[in-house]
Amino acid sequence: YIRNLQIQQQWEKIPHLIRSFLFIIPVGIVIFYFNNNQIDIDLLFKNDEIPPWLLILGVVAQIIFTFRFIYQWLYAEHKKQSLLPLGFWLLSLTGAGLILTYAVFRKDPVLIVGHLFGIIIYSRNAYFIRINKT
């Protein structure tokens, strides 16, 4: 996100104190949680309530969904513009669809509702990009 603001030449317009907080706070949160044992890898990956195939599906889905930001960053660097290309929306759709599948098996209403609405938005954005290219 910060890099997109830099590419758009908007980052320097934000007061220095706010820029410092935007950079430091996420790092501080990660350090805090690791130092206070709030992140328990065993709890995440050794949960008897989740079958291994479903855990793998969930992890792969989340990796694909998160990768859309890396894809967008690399695309923006290549184009020297902050854009959300079709590939971003296709990765969003793929990741959200897989997360939705995971959520249905887990009977998780929060994930189901959240990603169902997301899929509608991602589909809409991908559709508009496709029709504008023709």
Coordinates of C-alpha atoms in Angstrom, one line a residue:
Y1 CA 0.0 0.0 0.0
I2 CA 2.8 2.4 0.9
R3 CA 4.5 1.6 -2.4
N4 CA 1.3 2.4 -4.3
L5 CA 1.2 5.8 -2.6
Q6 CA 4.8 6.4 -3.5
I7 CA 4.2 5.5 -7.2
Q8 CA 1.3 7.9 -7.2
Q9 CA 3.5 10.5 -5.6
Q10 CA 1.1 10.8 -2.7
W11 CA 3.2 9.4 0.1
E12 CA 5.3 12.5 0.6
K13 CA 2.1 14.6 1.0
I14 CA 1.2 12.7 4.2
P15 CA 2.7 14.3 7.3
H16 CA 5.9 12.6 8.5
L17 CA 4.5 11.6 11.9
I18 CA 1.6 9.7 10.3
R19 CA 3.9 8.1 7.7
S20 CA 6.1 6.9 10.6
F21 CA 3.1 5.4 12.4
L22 CA 1.8 3.7 9.3
F23 CA 5.2 2.0 8.9
I24 CA 6.0 1.2 12.5
I25 CA 2.6 0.0 13.9
P26 CA 2.3 -3.2 11.8
V27 CA 5.9 -4.2 12.7
G28 CA 5.1 -3.5 16.3
I29 CA 2.0 -5.6 16.3
V30 CA 3.9 -8.6 14.8
I31 CA 6.7 -8.3 17.4
F32 CA 4.1 -7.9 20.2
Y33 CA 2.2 -11.1 19.2
F34 CA 5.3 -13.2 18.7
N35 CA 6.8 -12.0 22.1
N36 CA 3.6 -12.7 23.9
N37 CA 3.0 -16.2 22.5
Q38 CA -0.2 -15.1 20.9
I39 CA 0.7 -16.8 17.6
D40 CA 0.6 -20.5 18.2
I41 CA 1.8 -22.4 15.1
D42 CA 0.8 -25.8 16.6
L43 CA -2.8 -24.5 17.2
L44 CA -2.9 -23.4 13.5
F45 CA -1.5 -26.6 11.9
K46 CA -2.2 -29.4 14.4
N47 CA -5.9 -29.0 14.9
D48 CA -7.7 -32.4 15.2
E49 CA -11.0 -30.7 14.2
I50 CA -9.7 -29.9 10.7
P51 CA -8.9 -32.8 8.4
P52 CA -5.5 -32.4 6.7
W53 CA -7.0 -32.0 3.2
L54 CA -9.2 -29.2 4.4
L55 CA -6.3 -27.5 6.2
I56 CA -4.2 -27.7 3.0
L57 CA -7.2 -26.2 1.0
G58 CA -7.5 -23.3 3.5
V59 CA -3.8 -22.6 3.4
V60 CA -3.5 -22.7 -0.4
A61 CA -6.6 -20.6 -0.7
Q62 CA -5.2 -18.0 1.7
I63 CA -1.8 -18.0 -0.1
I64 CA -3.5 -17.4 -3.5
F65 CA -5.7 -14.7 -2.0
T66 CA -2.8 -12.9 -0.4
F67 CA -0.6 -13.3 -3.5
R68 CA -2.9 -10.9 -5.3
F69 CA -1.2 -8.0 -3.5
I70 CA 2.2 -9.2 -4.5
Y71 CA 1.0 -9.5 -8.1
Q72 CA -0.4 -6.0 -8.0
W73 CA 2.8 -4.6 -6.5
L74 CA 4.9 -6.2 -9.2
Y75 CA 2.5 -5.0 -11.9
A76 CA 2.6 -1.5 -10.5
E77 CA 6.4 -1.5 -10.5
H78 CA 6.4 -2.7 -14.1
K79 CA 3.9 -0.1 -15.3
K80 CA 5.1 2.6 -13.0
Q81 CA 1.4 3.2 -12.1
S82 CA -0.7 2.0 -9.2
L83 CA -3.3 -0.1 -11.0
L84 CA -5.6 -3.1 -10.2
P85 CA -5.3 -5.2 -13.4
L86 CA -7.4 -8.1 -14.5
G87 CA -5.0 -10.6 -12.9
F88 CA -5.5 -9.0 -9.5
W89 CA -9.3 -9.6 -9.8
L90 CA -8.8 -13.2 -11.1
L91 CA -6.5 -14.0 -8.2
S92 CA -9.1 -12.5 -5.9
L93 CA -11.8 -14.6 -7.4
T94 CA -9.8 -17.8 -7.2
G95 CA -8.6 -17.2 -3.7
A96 CA -12.0 -16.1 -2.4
G97 CA -13.7 -19.1 -4.2
L98 CA -11.3 -21.5 -2.5
I99 CA -11.8 -19.8 0.9
L100 CA -15.5 -19.9 0.4
T101 CA -15.3 -23.7 -0.3
Y102 CA -13.2 -24.0 2.9
A103 CA -15.8 -22.0 4.8
V104 CA -18.7 -24.1 3.6
F105 CA -16.9 -27.3 4.9
R106 CA -16.1 -25.6 8.2
K107 CA -19.6 -24.2 8.4
D108 CA -18.2 -20.7 9.1
P109 CA -20.9 -18.1 8.5
V110 CA -18.5 -15.2 8.8
L111 CA -16.2 -16.4 6.1
I112 CA -19.1 -17.5 3.9
V113 CA -20.8 -14.1 4.0
G114 CA -17.6 -12.1 3.7
H115 CA -16.2 -14.0 0.7
L116 CA -19.6 -14.4 -1.0
F117 CA -20.0 -10.6 -1.2
G118 CA -16.3 -10.3 -2.2
I119 CA -16.8 -12.7 -5.1
I120 CA -19.6 -10.5 -6.4
I121 CA -17.4 -7.4 -6.3
Y122 CA -14.4 -9.2 -7.8
S123 CA -16.5 -10.6 -10.6
R124 CA -18.0 -7.2 -11.3
N125 CA -14.6 -5.6 -11.5
A126 CA -13.1 -8.3 -13.7
Y127 CA -16.2 -8.0 -16.0
F128 CA -15.7 -4.3 -16.4
I129 CA -12.0 -4.7 -17.2
R130 CA -12.8 -7.4 -19.8
I131 CA -15.6 -5.3 -21.6
N132 CA -13.4 -2.2 -21.6
K133 CA -10.6 -4.2 -23.4
T134 CA -12.8 -5.1 -26.3

